[in-house]
PDB file of C-alpha atoms in Angstrom:
ATOM      1  CA  SER A  58     144.070  42.734 -39.030  1.00 49.00           C
ATOM      2  CA  LEU A  59     141.701  45.131 -40.753  1.00 47.00           C
ATOM      3  CA  ASN A  60     138.683  42.971 -39.892  1.00 64.00           C
ATOM      4  CA  GLN A  61     139.380  43.012 -36.174  1.00 77.00           C
ATOM      5  CA  VAL A  62     137.554  45.724 -34.248  1.00 81.00           C
ATOM      6  CA  HIS A  63     139.783  47.619 -31.825  1.00 87.00           C
ATOM      7  CA  PRO A  64     139.072  46.607 -28.197  1.00 89.00           C
ATOM      8  CA  TRP A  65     138.344  50.208 -27.130  1.00 87.00           C
ATOM      9  CA  ALA A  66     135.750  50.470 -29.903  1.00 91.00           C
ATOM     10  CA  LEU A  67     134.134  47.279 -28.605  1.00 92.00           C
ATOM     11  CA  VAL A  68     134.061  48.686 -25.074  1.00 92.00           C
ATOM     12  CA  GLY A  69     132.503  51.922 -26.337  1.00 93.00           C
ATOM     13  CA  ARG A  70     129.859  50.045 -28.291  1.00 94.00           C
ATOM     14  CA  GLY A  71     129.259  47.764 -25.294  1.00 94.00           C
ATOM     15  CA  ASN A  72     128.637  50.826 -23.118  1.00 93.00           C
ATOM     16  CA  ALA A  73     126.208  52.166 -25.731  1.00 96.00           C
ATOM     17  CA  TYR A  74     124.347  48.845 -25.673  1.00 96.00           C
ATOM     18  CA  VAL A  75     124.135  49.017 -21.864  1.00 94.00           C
ATOM     19  CA  LYS A  76     122.555  52.471 -22.077  1.00 94.00           C
ATOM     20  CA  LYS A  77     119.971  51.033 -24.500  1.00 96.00           C
ATOM     21  CA  GLN A  78     119.449  48.030 -22.161  1.00 95.00           C
ATOM     22  CA  GLU A  79     120.644  45.668 -24.909  1.00 97.00           C
ATOM     23  CA  LEU A  80     122.639  43.762 -22.335  1.00 96.00           C
ATOM     24  CA  LYS A  81     123.362  40.537 -24.235  1.00 96.00           C
ATOM     25  CA  LEU A  82     124.882  42.568 -27.091  1.00 96.00           C
ATOM     26  CA  ALA A  83     126.870  44.574 -24.548  1.00 96.00           C
ATOM     27  CA  ILE A  84     128.236  41.383 -22.975  1.00 96.00           C
ATOM     28  CA  PHE A  85     129.170  40.096 -26.437  1.00 95.00           C
ATOM     29  CA  ASP A  86     131.223  43.240 -27.168  1.00 94.00           C
ATOM     30  CA  PHE A  87     132.872  43.357 -23.735  1.00 94.00           C
ATOM     31  CA  THR A  88     133.775  39.679 -24.086  1.00 94.00           C
ATOM     32  CA  ALA A  89     135.193  40.256 -27.582  1.00 93.00           C
ATOM     33  CA  ALA A  90     137.381  43.058 -26.210  1.00 93.00           C
ATOM     34  CA  ILE A  91     138.639  40.844 -23.371  1.00 92.00           C
ATOM     35  CA  ASN A  92     139.251  37.923 -25.744  1.00 91.00           C
ATOM     36  CA  GLN A  93     141.715  40.054 -27.708  1.00 89.00           C
ATOM     37  CA  GLY A  94     144.054  39.433 -24.807  1.00 77.00           C
ATOM     38  CA  GLN A  95     144.093  42.907 -23.374  1.00 75.00           C
ATOM     39  CA  ASN A  96     143.354  43.390 -19.697  1.00 70.00           C
ATOM     40  CA  LEU A  97     140.870  46.192 -20.176  1.00 89.00           C
ATOM     41  CA  LEU A  98     139.418  47.338 -16.878  1.00 92.00           C
ATOM     42  CA  ARG A  99     136.467  48.967 -18.652  1.00 92.00           C
ATOM     43  CA  ALA A 100     135.616  45.733 -20.470  1.00 95.00           C
ATOM     44  CA  TYR A 101     135.565  43.677 -17.253  1.00 95.00           C
ATOM     45  CA  TYR A 102     133.684  46.416 -15.393  1.00 95.00           C
ATOM     46  CA  GLY A 103     131.174  46.826 -18.229  1.00 95.00           C
ATOM     47  CA  ARG A 104     130.594  43.092 -18.485  1.00 96.00           C
ATOM     48  CA  ALA A 105     130.118  42.871 -14.704  1.00 96.00           C
ATOM     49  CA  ASN A 106     127.583  45.725 -14.781  1.00 94.00           C
ATOM     50  CA  ALA A 107     125.673  44.129 -17.664  1.00 96.00           C
ATOM     51  CA  TYR A 108     125.464  40.789 -15.847  1.00 97.00           C
ATOM     52  CA  GLY A 109     124.372  42.623 -12.699  1.00 94.00           C
ATOM     53  CA  ASP A 110     121.633  44.423 -14.626  1.00 94.00           C
ATOM     54  CA  LEU A 111     120.485  41.015 -15.901  1.00 96.00           C
ATOM     55  CA  GLY A 112     120.343  39.765 -12.306  1.00 94.00           C
ATOM     56  CA  GLU A 113     123.148  37.259 -12.947  1.00 96.00           C
ATOM     57  CA  PHE A 114     125.011  38.278  -9.817  1.00 94.00           C
ATOM     58  CA  ASP A 115     127.456  35.343  -9.606  1.00 95.00           C
ATOM     59  CA  LYS A 116     128.829  36.234 -13.040  1.00 96.00           C
ATOM     60  CA  ALA A 117     128.771  39.936 -12.193  1.00 95.00           C
ATOM     61  CA  PHE A 118     130.746  39.403  -8.983  1.00 95.00           C
ATOM     62  CA  ALA A 119     133.327  37.252 -10.811  1.00 95.00           C
ATOM     63  CA  TYR A 120     133.976  40.049 -13.308  1.00 94.00           C
ATOM     64  CA  TYR A 121     134.061  42.692 -10.562  1.00 95.00           C
ATOM     65  CA  ARG A 122     136.765  40.603  -8.859  1.00 94.00           C
ATOM     66  CA  GLU A 123     138.737  40.630 -12.114  1.00 94.00           C
ATOM     67  CA  ALA A 124     138.243  44.396 -12.507  1.00 94.00           C
ATOM     68  CA  ILE A 125     139.450  44.927  -8.923  1.00 95.00           C
ATOM     69  CA  ARG A 126     142.504  42.760  -9.663  1.00 93.00           C
ATOM     70  CA  LEU A 127     143.285  45.007 -12.643  1.00 93.00           C
ATOM     71  CA  GLU A 128     142.644  48.299 -10.828  1.00 93.00           C
ATOM     72  CA  PRO A 129     142.186  47.977  -7.059  1.00 95.00           C
ATOM     73  CA  ARG A 130     141.899  51.775  -6.616  1.00 95.00           C
ATOM     74  CA  TYR A 131     138.854  52.269  -8.904  1.00 95.00           C
ATOM     75  CA  ALA A 132     136.156  53.190  -6.375  1.00 96.00           C
ATOM     76  CA  HIS A 133     133.198  52.779  -8.738  1.00 94.00           C
ATOM     77  CA  ILE A 134     133.738  49.014  -8.843  1.00 96.00           C
ATOM     78  CA  TYR A 135     133.242  48.821  -5.084  1.00 97.00           C
ATOM     79  CA  THR A 136     130.214  51.137  -5.120  1.00 96.00           C
ATOM     80  CA  THR A 137     128.485  49.184  -7.871  1.00 95.00           C
ATOM     81  CA  ARG A 138     129.274  45.831  -6.305  1.00 95.00           C
ATOM     82  CA  GLY A 139     127.936  47.091  -2.971  1.00 96.00           C
ATOM     83  CA  THR A 140     124.759  48.241  -4.701  1.00 95.00           C
ATOM     84  CA  TYR A 141     124.121  44.751  -6.064  1.00 95.00           C
ATOM     85  CA  TYR A 142     124.733  43.211  -2.629  1.00 96.00           C
ATOM     86  CA  GLY A 143     122.156  45.683  -1.315  1.00 96.00           C
ATOM     87  CA  GLU A 144     119.680  44.488  -3.935  1.00 94.00           C
ATOM     88  CA  LEU A 145     120.322  40.958  -2.652  1.00 95.00           C
ATOM     89  CA  LYS A 146     119.630  42.203   0.914  1.00 97.00           C
ATOM     90  CA  GLN A 147     123.192  41.242   1.902  1.00 97.00           C
ATOM     91  CA  PHE A 148     123.751  44.514   3.701  1.00 97.00           C
ATOM     92  CA  ASP A 149     126.921  43.564   5.609  1.00 96.00           C
ATOM     93  CA  LYS A 150     128.672  42.792   2.309  1.00 97.00           C
ATOM     94  CA  ALA A 151     127.180  45.930   0.754  1.00 98.00           C
ATOM     95  CA  LEU A 152     128.486  48.062   3.627  1.00 98.00           C
ATOM     96  CA  ALA A 153     131.972  46.545   3.308  1.00 98.00           C
ATOM     97  CA  PHE A 154     132.134  47.521  -0.378  1.00 97.00           C
ATOM     98  CA  PHE A 155     130.764  51.024   0.240  1.00 98.00           C
ATOM     99  CA  ASN A 156     133.338  51.472   3.032  1.00 98.00           C
ATOM    100  CA  GLU A 157     136.109  50.485   0.620  1.00 98.00           C
ATOM    101  CA  ALA A 158     134.821  52.882  -2.054  1.00 98.00           C
ATOM    102  CA  ILE A 159     134.762  55.751   0.453  1.00 98.00           C
ATOM    103  CA  LYS A 160     138.258  54.872   1.690  1.00 98.00           C
ATOM    104  CA  ILE A 161     139.541  55.093  -1.907  1.00 98.00           C
ATOM    105  CA  SER A 162     137.436  58.102  -2.898  1.00 97.00           C
ATOM    106  CA  PRO A 163     136.302  60.102   0.157  1.00 97.00           C
ATOM    107  CA  LYS A 164     134.146  62.437  -1.955  1.00 97.00           C
ATOM    108  CA  ASP A 165     132.184  59.675  -3.747  1.00 95.00           C
ATOM    109  CA  VAL A 166     128.605  60.946  -3.426  1.00 96.00           C
ATOM    110  CA  GLN A 167     127.079  57.705  -4.701  1.00 96.00           C
ATOM    111  CA  ALA A 168     129.013  55.582  -2.187  1.00 97.00           C
ATOM    112  CA  TYR A 169     127.782  57.722   0.730  1.00 98.00           C
ATOM    113  CA  SER A 170     124.233  57.742  -0.625  1.00 97.00           C
ATOM    114  CA  ASN A 171     124.159  53.993  -1.161  1.00 97.00           C
ATOM    115  CA  ARG A 172     125.787  53.302   2.203  1.00 98.00           C
ATOM    116  CA  SER A 173     123.123  55.452   3.844  1.00 97.00           C
ATOM    117  CA  ILE A 174     120.453  53.199   2.318  1.00 97.00           C
ATOM    118  CA  ALA A 175     122.213  50.064   3.575  1.00 97.00           C
ATOM    119  CA  TYR A 176     122.452  51.576   7.061  1.00 98.00           C
ATOM    120  CA  GLY A 177     118.767  52.542   6.899  1.00 97.00           C
ATOM    121  CA  GLU A 178     117.769  49.024   5.815  1.00 96.00           C
ATOM    122  CA  THR A 179     119.581  47.586   8.848  1.00 96.00           C
ATOM    123  CA  GLY A 180     118.019  50.036  11.315  1.00 96.00           C
ATOM    124  CA  ARG A 181     121.215  52.025  11.823  1.00 97.00           C
ATOM    125  CA  TYR A 182     119.417  55.325  11.314  1.00 97.00           C
ATOM    126  CA  LYS A 183     122.016  57.656  12.861  1.00 97.00           C
ATOM    127  CA  GLU A 184     124.693  56.364  10.474  1.00 98.00           C
ATOM    128  CA  ALA A 185     122.196  56.476   7.605  1.00 97.00           C
ATOM    129  CA  ILE A 186     121.373  60.121   8.302  1.00 97.00           C
ATOM    130  CA  ALA A 187     125.067  61.061   8.664  1.00 98.00           C
ATOM    131  CA  ASP A 188     125.960  59.472   5.313  1.00 98.00           C
ATOM    132  CA  ALA A 189     122.936  60.947   3.552  1.00 97.00           C
ATOM    133  CA  GLU A 190     123.816  64.396   4.862  1.00 97.00           C
ATOM    134  CA  THR A 191     127.428  63.921   3.729  1.00 98.00           C
ATOM    135  CA  ALA A 192     126.226  62.990   0.233  1.00 97.00           C
ATOM    136  CA  LEU A 193     124.053  66.111   0.105  1.00 97.00           C
ATOM    137  CA  LYS A 194     126.900  68.272   1.388  1.00 97.00           C
ATOM    138  CA  LEU A 195     129.200  66.917  -1.354  1.00 97.00           C
ATOM    139  CA  ASP A 196     126.596  67.532  -4.080  1.00 96.00           C
ATOM    140  CA  PRO A 197     123.187  68.993  -3.114  1.00 94.00           C
ATOM    141  CA  ASN A 198     121.877  68.525  -6.664  1.00 94.00           C
ATOM    142  CA  TYR A 199     122.956  65.009  -7.572  1.00 92.00           C
ATOM    143  CA  PRO A 200     120.250  62.897  -9.244  1.00 91.00           C
ATOM    144  CA  GLN A 201     119.023  61.073  -6.110  1.00 91.00           C
ATOM    145  CA  ALA A 202     119.195  64.119  -3.807  1.00 93.00           C
ATOM    146  CA  ASP A 203     115.425  64.480  -3.440  1.00 94.00           C
ATOM    147  CA  ASP A 204     115.035  60.796  -2.566  1.00 95.00           C
ATOM    148  CA  VAL A 205     117.813  61.121  -0.004  1.00 94.00           C
ATOM    149  CA  ARG A 206     116.110  64.114   1.618  1.00 95.00           C
ATOM    150  CA  LYS A 207     112.911  62.050   1.948  1.00 96.00           C
ATOM    151  CA  SER A 208     114.880  59.168   3.452  1.00 95.00           C
ATOM    152  CA  ILE A 209     116.497  61.479   6.005  1.00 96.00           C
ATOM    153  CA  SER A 210     113.123  62.697   7.252  1.00 96.00           C
ATOM    154  CA  GLU A 211     111.829  59.098   7.402  1.00 96.00           C
ATOM    155  CA  TRP A 212     114.871  57.930   9.366  1.00 97.00           C
ATOM    156  CA  LYS A 213     114.520  60.876  11.781  1.00 96.00           C
ATOM    157  CA  LYS A 214     110.900  59.841  12.419  1.00 95.00           C
ATOM    158  CA  ARG A 215     111.978  56.253  13.102  1.00 94.00           C
ATOM    159  CA  LEU A 216     114.615  57.442  15.576  1.00 92.00           C
ATOM    160  CA  LYS A 217     111.868  59.170  17.571  1.00 91.00           C
ATOM    161  CA  GLU A 218     109.657  56.050  17.723  1.00 87.00           C
TER     162      GLU A 218
END
């Protein structure tokens, strides 16, 4: 019908709302896109990210599971889900998701960077340094590169202690 907004338009607007941190509006649009009966990976992934940003991790993880069911080879789902497990200090689960992301996409800078943090948080400094250095090798200028360089020097100090 003419009054129905196309699901891709809803996903696009939902993503715009996420960027503006208007997360409830984003969830509304992602949900509207999904309710049109189309299995839109981007709608499930966007809704999961919005719930994660709201700290509603159970809902976020449910929608990540659905996104993975729709597209099991989309590495960003695993990286983002691992990041939220890291925020929850569930580093074993975080590492499992980062490992999966890297298996799917071996040049995923963010997955290596985030996995390095999880290794660092669990005292596995050698692995943390190796992953951080891999991330920097893949892209020396990515947005978190300076933070990663600081982490590397901190982890090297801790190895000497």
